[in-house]
Coordinates of C-alpha atoms and ligand atoms in Angstrom, one line a residue:
M251 CA -67.6 35.9 0.7
I252 CA -70.0 33.1 0.0
R253 CA -71.7 35.2 -2.6
R254 CA -68.4 35.8 -4.3
A255 CA -67.5 32.1 -4.2
F256 CA -70.9 31.3 -5.6
F257 CA -70.3 33.7 -8.6
I258 CA -66.9 32.2 -9.2
V259 CA -68.4 28.7 -9.3
I260 CA -71.2 29.8 -11.7
A261 CA -68.7 31.6 -13.9
A262 CA -66.5 28.6 -14.0
L263 CA -69.5 26.4 -14.8
A264 CA -70.6 28.7 -17.6
L265 CA -67.1 28.6 -19.0
T266 CA -67.0 24.9 -18.8
S267 CA -70.4 24.4 -20.4
L268 CA -69.4 26.9 -23.2
T269 CA -66.3 24.9 -23.9
V270 CA -68.0 21.6 -23.8
Q271 CA -70.8 22.9 -26.1
A272 CA -68.7 24.7 -28.6
G273 CA -69.8 23.5 -32.1
S274 CA -73.1 22.4 -33.2
T275 CA -74.7 19.0 -33.0
P276 CA -75.5 17.3 -36.3
A277 CA -78.8 15.7 -37.1
R278 CA -78.6 11.9 -36.5
A279 CA -80.4 9.0 -38.1
K280 CA -79.8 5.3 -38.6
L281 CA -82.3 4.2 -41.2
G282 CA -81.5 6.9 -43.8
M283 CA -81.3 10.6 -44.3
V284 CA -82.3 13.1 -46.9
I285 CA -81.1 16.8 -46.6
T286 CA -82.3 19.5 -49.0
Q287 CA -83.2 23.2 -48.9
S288 CA -86.9 22.4 -48.3
D289 CA -88.1 20.5 -45.3
I290 CA -91.2 19.3 -47.2
A291 CA -89.0 17.9 -49.9
S292 CA -86.6 16.2 -47.5
Q293 CA -89.7 14.6 -45.9
V294 CA -90.9 13.3 -49.2
G295 CA -87.6 11.7 -49.9
F296 CA -87.3 10.1 -46.5
E297 CA -90.8 8.6 -46.8
V298 CA -89.5 6.8 -49.9
I299 CA -86.6 5.4 -47.9
K300 CA -88.9 4.4 -45.0
S301 CA -91.1 2.5 -47.3
G302 CA -88.1 0.5 -48.6
G303 CA -87.0 2.7 -51.5
N304 CA -83.3 3.2 -52.2
A305 CA -81.3 6.4 -52.5
I306 CA -82.0 6.9 -56.2
D307 CA -85.8 6.4 -55.6
A308 CA -85.5 9.0 -52.9
A309 CA -83.5 11.4 -55.1
V310 CA -86.2 11.2 -57.8
A311 CA -89.1 11.9 -55.5
T312 CA -87.2 14.6 -53.7
A313 CA -86.1 16.3 -56.9
F314 CA -89.7 16.4 -58.2
A315 CA -90.9 17.7 -54.8
L316 CA -88.3 20.5 -54.8
A317 CA -89.5 21.6 -58.2
V318 CA -92.8 22.4 -56.4
T319 CA -91.7 23.6 -53.0
H320 CA -88.4 25.2 -53.8
P321 CA -89.0 27.0 -57.2
T322 CA -86.0 29.1 -56.8
A323 CA -83.8 26.2 -57.9
G324 CA -85.7 23.0 -57.7
N325 CA -86.8 22.3 -61.2
I326 CA -88.0 20.3 -64.2
G327 CA -87.0 23.0 -66.6
G328 CA -83.3 23.0 -65.7
G329 CA -80.5 20.5 -65.4
G330 CA -77.9 19.0 -63.2
F331 CA -75.8 16.0 -62.1
I332 CA -76.1 13.0 -59.9
V333 CA -73.1 11.1 -58.4
F334 CA -74.3 7.7 -57.2
R335 CA -72.2 5.4 -55.0
P336 CA -74.0 2.1 -54.5
A337 CA -73.1 0.3 -51.3
S338 CA -71.5 -2.3 -53.6
G339 CA -70.3 -1.9 -57.1
E340 CA -68.8 1.0 -59.0
P341 CA -69.9 4.6 -58.6
V342 CA -71.5 6.3 -61.6
S343 CA -72.7 9.7 -62.5
Y344 CA -75.8 10.8 -64.4
D345 CA -75.3 14.0 -66.5
F346 CA -78.6 15.8 -67.3
R347 CA -77.0 19.2 -68.1
E348 CA -78.9 21.4 -70.5
V349 CA -77.7 21.6 -74.1
G350 CA -77.6 24.4 -76.7
P351 CA -80.6 24.3 -79.1
S352 CA -79.9 23.2 -82.8
R353 CA -79.8 26.8 -83.9
A354 CA -77.3 28.0 -81.2
S355 CA -74.0 29.4 -82.2
P356 CA -70.9 30.9 -80.5
E357 CA -71.8 34.4 -81.8
M358 CA -75.4 34.3 -80.7
W359 CA -74.6 36.7 -77.7
L360 CA -73.4 39.5 -79.9
K361 CA -75.7 42.4 -80.9
D362 CA -74.2 44.5 -83.7
G363 CA -70.9 42.8 -83.0
K364 CA -70.9 43.6 -79.3
Y365 CA -71.5 41.3 -76.4
D366 CA -75.0 41.7 -75.0
F367 CA -75.3 40.6 -71.4
D368 CA -79.1 40.6 -71.3
T369 CA -79.5 38.4 -74.3
H370 CA -77.0 35.9 -72.7
H371 CA -78.6 35.8 -69.3
N372 CA -82.1 37.3 -69.3
S373 CA -83.9 36.3 -72.5
H374 CA -85.7 33.4 -74.2
L375 CA -82.4 32.8 -76.0
S376 CA -80.7 32.1 -72.6
V377 CA -82.8 29.0 -72.1
G378 CA -81.0 25.7 -72.7
V379 CA -82.8 22.5 -73.6
P380 CA -83.8 21.2 -70.2
G381 CA -82.3 17.9 -68.9
T382 CA -83.8 17.2 -65.4
V383 CA -86.7 14.9 -66.3
A384 CA -84.5 12.8 -68.7
G385 CA -81.8 12.6 -66.0
L386 CA -84.0 11.5 -63.2
H387 CA -85.6 8.9 -65.4
L388 CA -82.3 7.5 -66.5
A389 CA -81.0 7.2 -63.0
W390 CA -84.3 5.6 -62.0
K391 CA -84.3 3.2 -64.9
E392 CA -80.7 2.1 -64.0
A393 CA -80.9 2.0 -60.3
G394 CA -84.3 2.7 -58.9
S395 CA -86.6 0.1 -57.3
K396 CA -90.0 1.7 -56.8
P397 CA -92.5 2.4 -59.5
W398 CA -91.9 5.7 -61.4
T399 CA -95.4 6.9 -60.9
A400 CA -95.2 6.4 -57.1
L401 CA -92.1 8.6 -57.1
V402 CA -93.7 11.5 -59.0
A403 CA -97.0 11.2 -57.1
P404 CA -96.0 13.3 -54.0
S405 CA -95.0 16.2 -56.1
I406 CA -98.3 16.1 -58.1
K407 CA -100.1 16.3 -54.8
L408 CA -98.0 19.2 -53.5
A409 CA -98.6 21.1 -56.7
R410 CA -102.3 20.4 -57.0
D411 CA -103.4 20.7 -53.3
G412 CA -100.7 23.3 -52.5
F413 CA -98.3 23.6 -49.6
E414 CA -97.7 26.2 -46.9
V415 CA -95.4 29.1 -48.0
S416 CA -92.5 29.5 -45.6
H417 CA -91.1 32.8 -44.4
G418 CA -88.1 32.3 -46.7
L419 CA -90.1 31.5 -49.8
A420 CA -92.5 34.4 -49.1
R421 CA -89.6 36.8 -49.0
S422 CA -87.9 35.3 -52.0
L423 CA -91.1 35.4 -54.1
A424 CA -91.9 39.0 -53.1
S425 CA -88.5 40.1 -54.2
M426 CA -89.0 38.6 -57.6
I427 CA -92.3 40.2 -58.4
P428 CA -90.7 42.9 -60.6
E429 CA -89.1 40.2 -62.7
F430 CA -92.2 38.0 -62.8
K431 CA -94.1 41.1 -64.1
K432 CA -92.2 40.6 -67.4
Y433 CA -93.9 37.3 -68.0
P434 CA -97.7 37.0 -67.3
A435 CA -97.7 33.2 -66.6
S436 CA -94.9 33.8 -64.1
L437 CA -96.8 36.5 -62.3
V438 CA -100.0 34.4 -62.1
Q439 CA -98.1 31.4 -60.8
F440 CA -96.0 33.1 -58.1
S441 CA -98.2 35.9 -56.8
K442 CA -101.7 36.6 -55.8
N443 CA -102.8 38.9 -58.7
G444 CA -99.5 40.8 -58.4
Q445 CA -99.5 40.9 -54.6
P446 CA -96.9 38.8 -52.8
Y447 CA -97.6 35.5 -51.1
E448 CA -97.3 35.7 -47.3
A449 CA -95.9 33.1 -45.0
G450 CA -98.6 30.7 -44.1
D451 CA -100.5 31.1 -47.4
I452 CA -101.1 28.0 -49.5
L453 CA -99.4 28.0 -52.9
K454 CA -101.1 25.9 -55.5
Q455 CA -99.7 25.3 -59.0
A456 CA -102.4 23.6 -61.1
D457 CA -100.6 23.7 -64.4
L458 CA -97.5 22.3 -62.9
A459 CA -99.6 19.5 -61.4
K460 CA -100.8 18.6 -64.9
T461 CA -97.3 18.6 -66.3
L462 CA -96.1 16.4 -63.5
T463 CA -99.0 14.1 -64.1
R464 CA -98.0 13.7 -67.8
I465 CA -94.5 12.9 -66.6
A466 CA -95.8 10.4 -64.2
D467 CA -97.9 8.7 -66.8
Q468 CA -95.6 8.8 -69.8
G469 CA -92.1 9.2 -68.4
P470 CA -89.8 11.6 -70.3
A471 CA -92.2 11.6 -73.2
G472 CA -94.6 13.5 -71.0
F473 CA -92.1 16.3 -71.0
Y474 CA -90.0 16.1 -74.2
Q475 CA -93.0 15.2 -76.5
G476 CA -96.7 15.9 -76.9
E477 CA -98.4 18.6 -75.0
T478 CA -95.5 19.8 -72.7
A479 CA -93.1 20.0 -75.7
A480 CA -95.7 21.9 -77.7
L481 CA -96.2 24.4 -74.9
I482 CA -92.5 25.0 -74.7
E483 CA -92.1 25.4 -78.4
K484 CA -95.0 27.8 -78.6
E485 CA -93.5 30.0 -75.9
M486 CA -90.2 30.0 -77.7
K487 CA -91.7 30.8 -81.1
A488 CA -93.7 33.7 -79.7
N489 CA -90.7 35.3 -78.0
G490 CA -87.7 34.8 -80.2
G491 CA -86.4 31.7 -78.4
L492 CA -84.7 28.8 -80.2
I493 CA -85.9 25.7 -78.7
T494 CA -88.0 23.5 -81.0
A495 CA -90.0 20.4 -80.5
G496 CA -87.2 18.6 -82.4
D497 CA -84.6 19.9 -79.9
L498 CA -86.7 18.6 -77.0
K499 CA -87.2 15.1 -78.6
A500 CA -83.5 14.9 -79.3
Y501 CA -82.4 15.5 -75.7
E502 CA -80.5 12.7 -74.0
A503 CA -79.2 12.4 -70.4
K504 CA -76.0 10.5 -70.1
K505 CA -74.5 8.0 -67.8
R506 CA -70.9 8.8 -67.2
G507 CA -68.0 7.7 -65.0
V508 CA -66.8 9.7 -62.0
V509 CA -63.7 11.7 -61.3
K510 CA -61.6 9.9 -58.6
G511 CA -58.9 11.2 -56.3
V512 CA -57.4 10.1 -53.1
Y513 CA -56.9 12.7 -50.3
R514 CA -55.0 11.6 -47.2
G515 CA -56.3 8.1 -47.7
Y516 CA -59.9 9.1 -48.4
D517 CA -61.4 8.2 -51.8
I518 CA -62.9 11.3 -53.4
I519 CA -65.6 10.6 -56.0
S520 CA -67.1 13.5 -57.9
M521 CA -68.6 14.8 -61.1
P522 CA -66.6 14.8 -64.4
P523 CA -67.0 17.2 -67.3
P524 CA -69.2 18.8 -68.5
S525 CA -68.8 20.0 -64.9
S526 CA -65.5 21.4 -63.8
G527 CA -66.5 20.7 -60.2
G528 CA -64.9 17.2 -59.6
I529 CA -61.7 18.0 -61.4
A530 CA -61.2 21.3 -59.6
V531 CA -62.0 19.8 -56.1
V532 CA -59.5 16.9 -56.7
Q533 CA -56.9 19.2 -58.1
I534 CA -57.1 21.6 -55.1
L535 CA -57.0 18.7 -52.6
N536 CA -54.0 17.2 -54.3
V537 CA -52.1 20.5 -54.0
L538 CA -53.1 20.9 -50.3
E539 CA -52.2 17.4 -49.4
G540 CA -48.5 18.6 -49.3
F541 CA -49.3 21.1 -46.6
D542 CA -49.8 20.2 -42.9
L543 CA -53.3 21.9 -42.6
K544 CA -54.0 20.2 -39.3
A545 CA -51.0 21.8 -37.7
G546 CA -51.8 25.2 -39.2
G547 CA -55.3 25.0 -37.8
Y548 CA -58.7 26.0 -39.2
G549 CA -59.0 29.6 -40.1
S550 CA -55.3 30.4 -39.8
A551 CA -54.0 33.0 -42.3
Q552 CA -51.3 30.5 -43.3
N553 CA -53.9 27.8 -44.3
I554 CA -56.2 30.3 -46.0
H555 CA -53.2 31.5 -48.0
Y556 CA -52.3 27.9 -49.1
T557 CA -55.9 27.1 -49.9
A558 CA -56.5 30.3 -51.9
E559 CA -53.3 29.7 -53.9
A560 CA -54.4 26.1 -54.7
M561 CA -57.8 27.4 -55.7
R562 CA -56.3 30.2 -57.9
R563 CA -54.3 27.6 -59.9
A564 CA -57.2 25.2 -60.3
F565 CA -59.5 27.9 -61.6
A566 CA -56.9 29.0 -64.2
D567 CA -56.9 25.5 -65.5
R568 CA -60.7 25.3 -65.5
A569 CA -60.9 28.2 -67.8
R570 CA -58.1 26.9 -70.0
Y571 CA -59.1 23.3 -70.5
L572 CA -62.6 22.5 -69.5
G573 CA -65.8 22.1 -71.5
D574 CA -68.3 19.5 -72.8
P575 CA -66.2 16.3 -73.2
D576 CA -68.3 15.2 -76.2
F577 CA -67.1 18.3 -78.0
E578 CA -63.7 18.9 -76.5
K579 CA -61.9 15.7 -77.1
D580 CA -58.5 16.7 -75.6
I581 CA -59.3 17.6 -72.0
P582 CA -56.3 16.4 -70.1
I583 CA -58.2 15.0 -67.2
P584 CA -55.6 12.4 -66.0
M585 CA -53.0 15.2 -65.9
L586 CA -55.1 17.7 -64.1
I587 CA -56.0 15.2 -61.3
S588 CA -52.6 13.6 -61.0
K589 CA -50.4 13.9 -57.9
D590 CA -47.4 14.8 -60.1
Y591 CA -49.1 17.8 -61.6
A592 CA -50.2 19.0 -58.2
T593 CA -46.6 18.6 -56.9
G594 CA -45.5 20.9 -59.7
L595 CA -48.2 23.5 -58.9
R596 CA -47.4 23.3 -55.1
K597 CA -43.8 24.3 -55.9
T598 CA -45.0 27.5 -57.4
I599 CA -46.7 28.6 -54.1
D600 CA -44.6 30.9 -51.9
P601 CA -45.5 30.2 -48.3
K602 CA -45.4 33.8 -47.4
K603 CA -46.5 35.7 -50.5
A604 CA -49.6 35.8 -52.7
S605 CA -49.1 35.0 -56.4
K606 CA -50.6 37.4 -58.9
S607 CA -53.2 36.2 -61.4
A608 CA -52.2 37.4 -64.9
T609 CA -54.4 40.3 -65.8
N610 CA -54.4 39.5 -69.5
S611 CA -55.5 36.0 -68.9
F612 CA -58.8 34.5 -67.8
T613 CA -61.6 36.0 -65.7
W614 CA -65.2 35.2 -65.0
T615 CA -68.6 36.6 -65.2
S616 CA -70.7 36.7 -62.1
E617 CA -73.3 34.2 -61.2
S618 CA -76.2 34.3 -58.7
P619 CA -76.1 31.8 -55.9
E620 CA -79.2 29.8 -56.8
T621 CA -78.9 26.1 -57.4
T622 CA -79.8 23.4 -55.0
H623 CA -78.2 20.3 -53.6
L624 CA -79.5 17.0 -52.2
S625 CA -77.5 14.6 -50.1
I626 CA -79.1 11.2 -49.5
V627 CA -78.1 7.9 -47.9
D628 CA -80.5 5.0 -47.6
A629 CA -80.7 1.9 -45.3
K630 CA -78.2 -0.1 -47.3
R631 CA -75.8 2.9 -47.4
N632 CA -76.3 3.6 -51.0
A633 CA -75.5 7.3 -51.4
V634 CA -76.7 10.0 -53.8
S635 CA -75.1 13.4 -54.2
M636 CA -77.2 15.5 -56.6
T637 CA -76.9 19.2 -57.5
Y638 CA -79.3 20.7 -60.1
T639 CA -80.1 24.2 -61.1
L640 CA -82.0 26.7 -63.2
E641 CA -78.8 28.9 -63.1
Y642 CA -80.2 32.2 -61.7
G643 CA -82.7 32.1 -58.9
Y644 CA -85.9 31.2 -60.7
G645 CA -83.8 30.7 -63.8
S646 CA -85.0 32.8 -66.8
R647 CA -88.0 33.7 -64.7
I648 CA -90.1 32.5 -67.5
V649 CA -92.9 30.1 -66.6
V650 CA -94.1 28.2 -69.6
P651 CA -97.8 29.2 -70.0
G652 CA -100.1 26.3 -69.5
A653 CA -97.3 24.1 -68.3
G654 CA -96.5 25.8 -64.9
F655 CA -92.7 25.4 -64.6
L656 CA -89.8 27.7 -64.9
L657 CA -87.3 27.6 -67.7
N658 CA -83.6 27.8 -67.0
N659 CA -81.2 30.5 -68.2
E660 CA -78.3 28.1 -68.3
M661 CA -77.0 29.3 -71.7
G662 CA -75.4 32.0 -69.7
D663 CA -72.8 29.4 -68.6
F664 CA -71.4 29.3 -72.1
N665 CA -68.7 31.8 -72.8
G666 CA -70.0 35.1 -74.1
Q667 CA -67.9 36.3 -77.0
P668 CA -65.4 34.1 -78.8
G669 CA -61.8 35.3 -78.2
L670 CA -62.7 38.0 -75.8
T671 CA -61.2 37.5 -72.3
D672 CA -60.9 40.7 -70.3
E673 CA -60.8 42.3 -66.9
R674 CA -64.5 43.1 -66.8
G675 CA -65.3 39.5 -66.4
M676 CA -65.6 38.2 -69.9
I677 CA -64.1 34.9 -70.9
G678 CA -63.8 33.8 -74.5
T679 CA -61.8 30.6 -74.5
N680 CA -62.6 27.8 -76.9
P681 CA -63.6 24.8 -74.8
N682 CA -66.8 26.4 -73.6
L683 CA -68.1 28.3 -76.6
T684 CA -71.8 27.9 -77.5
R685 CA -72.7 25.1 -80.0
P686 CA -75.8 23.2 -80.9
G687 CA -76.2 20.1 -78.7
K688 CA -73.3 21.1 -76.5
R689 CA -73.4 21.2 -72.7
M690 CA -72.3 24.4 -71.1
L691 CA -69.5 24.1 -68.5
S692 CA -70.7 23.9 -64.9
S693 CA -69.1 24.2 -61.5
M694 CA -71.5 21.8 -59.7
A695 CA -69.6 19.4 -57.6
P696 CA -71.8 16.7 -56.1
T697 CA -69.2 14.6 -54.2
I698 CA -69.1 11.4 -52.2
I699 CA -66.2 10.3 -50.1
A700 CA -65.3 6.7 -49.1
K701 CA -62.8 5.3 -46.6
D702 CA -61.5 1.7 -46.7
G703 CA -64.3 0.7 -49.1
Q704 CA -67.1 2.1 -46.9
L705 CA -69.2 5.3 -47.3
F706 CA -67.7 8.2 -45.4
M707 CA -69.3 11.5 -46.5
V708 CA -71.8 13.0 -49.0
T709 CA -71.4 16.7 -49.8
G710 CA -72.4 19.4 -52.3
T711 CA -73.8 22.9 -52.6
P712 CA -75.1 25.6 -54.9
G713 CA -73.2 28.8 -55.5
G714 CA -72.0 29.2 -59.0
R715 CA -68.2 29.1 -59.1
T716 CA -68.0 29.2 -55.3
I717 CA -69.5 25.6 -55.4
I718 CA -66.0 24.2 -56.0
N719 CA -64.5 26.0 -53.0
T720 CA -67.5 25.4 -50.6
V721 CA -67.4 21.6 -51.4
L722 CA -63.7 21.7 -50.8
T723 CA -63.9 23.4 -47.4
T724 CA -66.6 21.0 -46.2
I725 CA -64.1 18.2 -47.0
L726 CA -61.1 20.0 -45.3
N727 CA -63.3 20.8 -42.3
V728 CA -64.1 17.1 -41.7
I729 CA -60.9 15.4 -42.7
D730 CA -58.2 18.0 -41.7
Y731 CA -59.9 20.0 -39.0
G732 CA -61.9 17.2 -37.3
M733 CA -65.3 18.9 -37.5
N734 CA -68.6 17.1 -37.3
A735 CA -71.0 17.4 -40.2
Q736 CA -72.8 20.4 -38.8
E737 CA -69.7 22.2 -37.7
A738 CA -68.2 21.7 -41.2
V739 CA -71.3 23.3 -42.7
D740 CA -71.4 26.2 -40.2
A741 CA -67.8 27.2 -40.4
G742 CA -66.9 30.4 -42.3
R743 CA -66.1 30.0 -46.0
M744 CA -63.6 31.5 -48.4
H745 CA -63.2 31.7 -52.2
H746 CA -60.6 32.4 -54.8
Q747 CA -61.3 32.0 -58.5
W748 CA -58.1 33.2 -60.1
L749 CA -59.6 36.4 -61.5
P750 CA -60.8 38.7 -60.1
D751 CA -57.6 38.4 -58.0
R752 CA -59.0 38.4 -54.5
I753 CA -60.0 36.2 -51.6
G754 CA -63.7 36.4 -50.9
I755 CA -64.7 35.7 -47.3
E756 CA -68.0 35.4 -45.6
R757 CA -69.0 38.2 -43.3
F758 CA -68.1 37.1 -39.7
G759 CA -66.2 34.2 -41.3
F760 CA -62.7 35.0 -40.1
S761 CA -61.1 37.4 -37.6
A762 CA -59.8 40.9 -38.4
D763 CA -56.3 39.9 -37.5
T764 CA -56.4 37.0 -39.9
I765 CA -57.5 39.3 -42.7
K766 CA -54.6 41.7 -41.9
L767 CA -52.1 38.8 -42.0
L768 CA -53.5 37.8 -45.4
Q769 CA -53.2 41.4 -46.7
A770 CA -49.7 41.6 -45.4
M771 CA -48.9 38.6 -47.7
G772 CA -50.2 40.5 -50.6
H773 CA -53.8 39.2 -50.8
T774 CA -56.8 41.4 -51.6
V775 CA -59.5 40.3 -49.2
Q776 CA -63.1 41.1 -49.8
E777 CA -65.9 40.5 -47.3
G778 CA -69.1 39.3 -48.8
G779 CA -72.4 37.6 -48.0
N780 CA -73.2 34.0 -47.5
Q781 CA -71.3 31.5 -49.7
G782 CA -73.4 28.5 -50.7
A783 CA -75.9 26.1 -49.0
A784 CA -74.0 22.9 -48.4
Q785 CA -75.8 19.7 -47.4
V786 CA -73.4 17.3 -45.7
I787 CA -73.9 13.7 -44.4
V788 CA -71.1 12.0 -42.6
F789 CA -71.4 8.2 -42.0
N790 CA -70.1 7.4 -38.5
Q791 CA -69.2 3.7 -39.2
K792 CA -68.4 2.9 -35.6
D793 CA -72.0 3.7 -34.5
N794 CA -73.7 2.9 -37.8
M795 CA -75.0 6.5 -37.6
L796 CA -75.7 9.1 -40.3
E797 CA -74.8 12.6 -39.1
G798 CA -76.2 15.4 -41.1
G799 CA -75.1 19.0 -41.4
V800 CA -77.9 21.4 -42.6
D801 CA -76.9 24.7 -44.0
R802 CA -78.8 27.5 -42.2
R803 CA -77.5 30.3 -44.5
P804 CA -80.5 30.1 -46.7
A805 CA -83.9 30.6 -45.1
D806 CA -85.2 27.0 -45.4
G807 CA -83.8 23.6 -45.4
G808 CA -83.8 20.5 -43.3
A809 CA -82.7 17.0 -42.7
A810 CA -85.3 14.2 -42.6
G811 CA -84.3 10.8 -41.2
K812 CA -84.8 8.3 -38.4
Ligands
DON161 O1 -73.7 25.1 -63.4 C1 -73.2 26.0 -62.8 O2 -72.1 26.0 -62.3 C2 -74.1 27.2 -62.5 N1 -75.1 27.4 -63.5 C3 -74.6 27.0 -61.1 C4 -75.4 28.2 -60.8 C5 -75.5 28.3 -59.4 O3 -75.0 27.6 -58.6 C6 -76.2 29.5 -59.0 N2 -76.4 29.3 -57.6 N3 -76.2 28.8 -56.7

């Protein structure tokens, strides 16, 4: 009897503690926090904050460190976006998206009149003129406080002296060896004479250290002119690529405004074109604001239905309207992010039935989930949300011989064949056709949220087109479903992008009954792998505490802070 009572008590305690402990605890810090996909890089960034640097200083140092320790996506040969919200003053963005070289043209992806996937995505032609170094320098010039050289220095050391290869990086590099074999400098840099690095090995990148030293000493000229530019041009000339020293010298990063929305009283601040990210996130939120998501509950079929329908509509508009604003002068941004427009869209959603995406309309090519995001808040609560990318994992897989860094394959984000939009995933609409000096359309959505004039949340993720929907769900998870930063990152994710007409869900993300209910409404539901790698910081104003959610879907990653 006593034994039985004992077990009942134990069982009750277990149940209680389970209930109490449901959900994960976020990382916590007061002074500042940096979250990235590389522990080492996060630490580099936080050291900058600890020594009195601000969020932009930390972003610069962290981004250069990631170019060494997270070569999958961290880069100096790619591009991206920073959204910066200073503790006081107006938020701004820095656009360092790659551009088409001067000899690029809308038809350059055709071979004998037919679209050629490999040329578009896996060739020297797929490389856009890189923007990262110019972008980091512009942000630093405008808002940094520490000497440039001091911010580049940690990455030089990491490249020259090496760092310990993690299990995740070892696996990732091993899987890429067949690709690296196409490019001798890539194989030399990322393998031991063709044999894979193992966890615990030290990876040194001497050529990269030299390039970073030129960047530290000369600023952007150390990349866009002189020796580095000459090495890039030489690689291009020898392999049919288009980028010239003139293209490199002409590259300019741009300071832009931000896209602003208001969702249930929270100010949403995100990236404008040439990214579609900010507009799409705000548009979807505006549509969803008219539904009581809180009452529906996280993960309910009803809420997934509403969310998927809102996503479907935003992605259709993305394909129709969005491209580089310096080329496409008529993008109707105010309309797309207006509450009235969202109200109209909401009225077209049947609460019980899936809409159908028109099959003769837009569809999208696939993208690999390899980009990387940094969320940073400093002691004064300045915040940086930065996403940058090489496009595919390891970009074009081409290491510039003698310069030690990977080139992007971002030209693949331009539309493939003018006028050809079809079921197989081609899109040929005008706003995103390839042109010299033009930025290819992105989905990156570095986002910052404020409430009552104070910082509330920093969020962003990699993941190609799923970026928009992953960022969106981290926002819904915190604002509507009351999750903490870690719970918001951990929760299962879903995706709809108009065409192909289906809801993608993460494996183990939602229950079998939920999927059945969605199917009964007419949705096609497809289970897939991980969606994104979000890095989220929520600022708990009451306790003056930064709470971080680190995405454990990818192998590495971590929050640094104190
Ligand atoms: O700019 C874009 O939207 C894509 N090039 C991003 C690619 C990406 O996120 C791949 N992986 N995560």
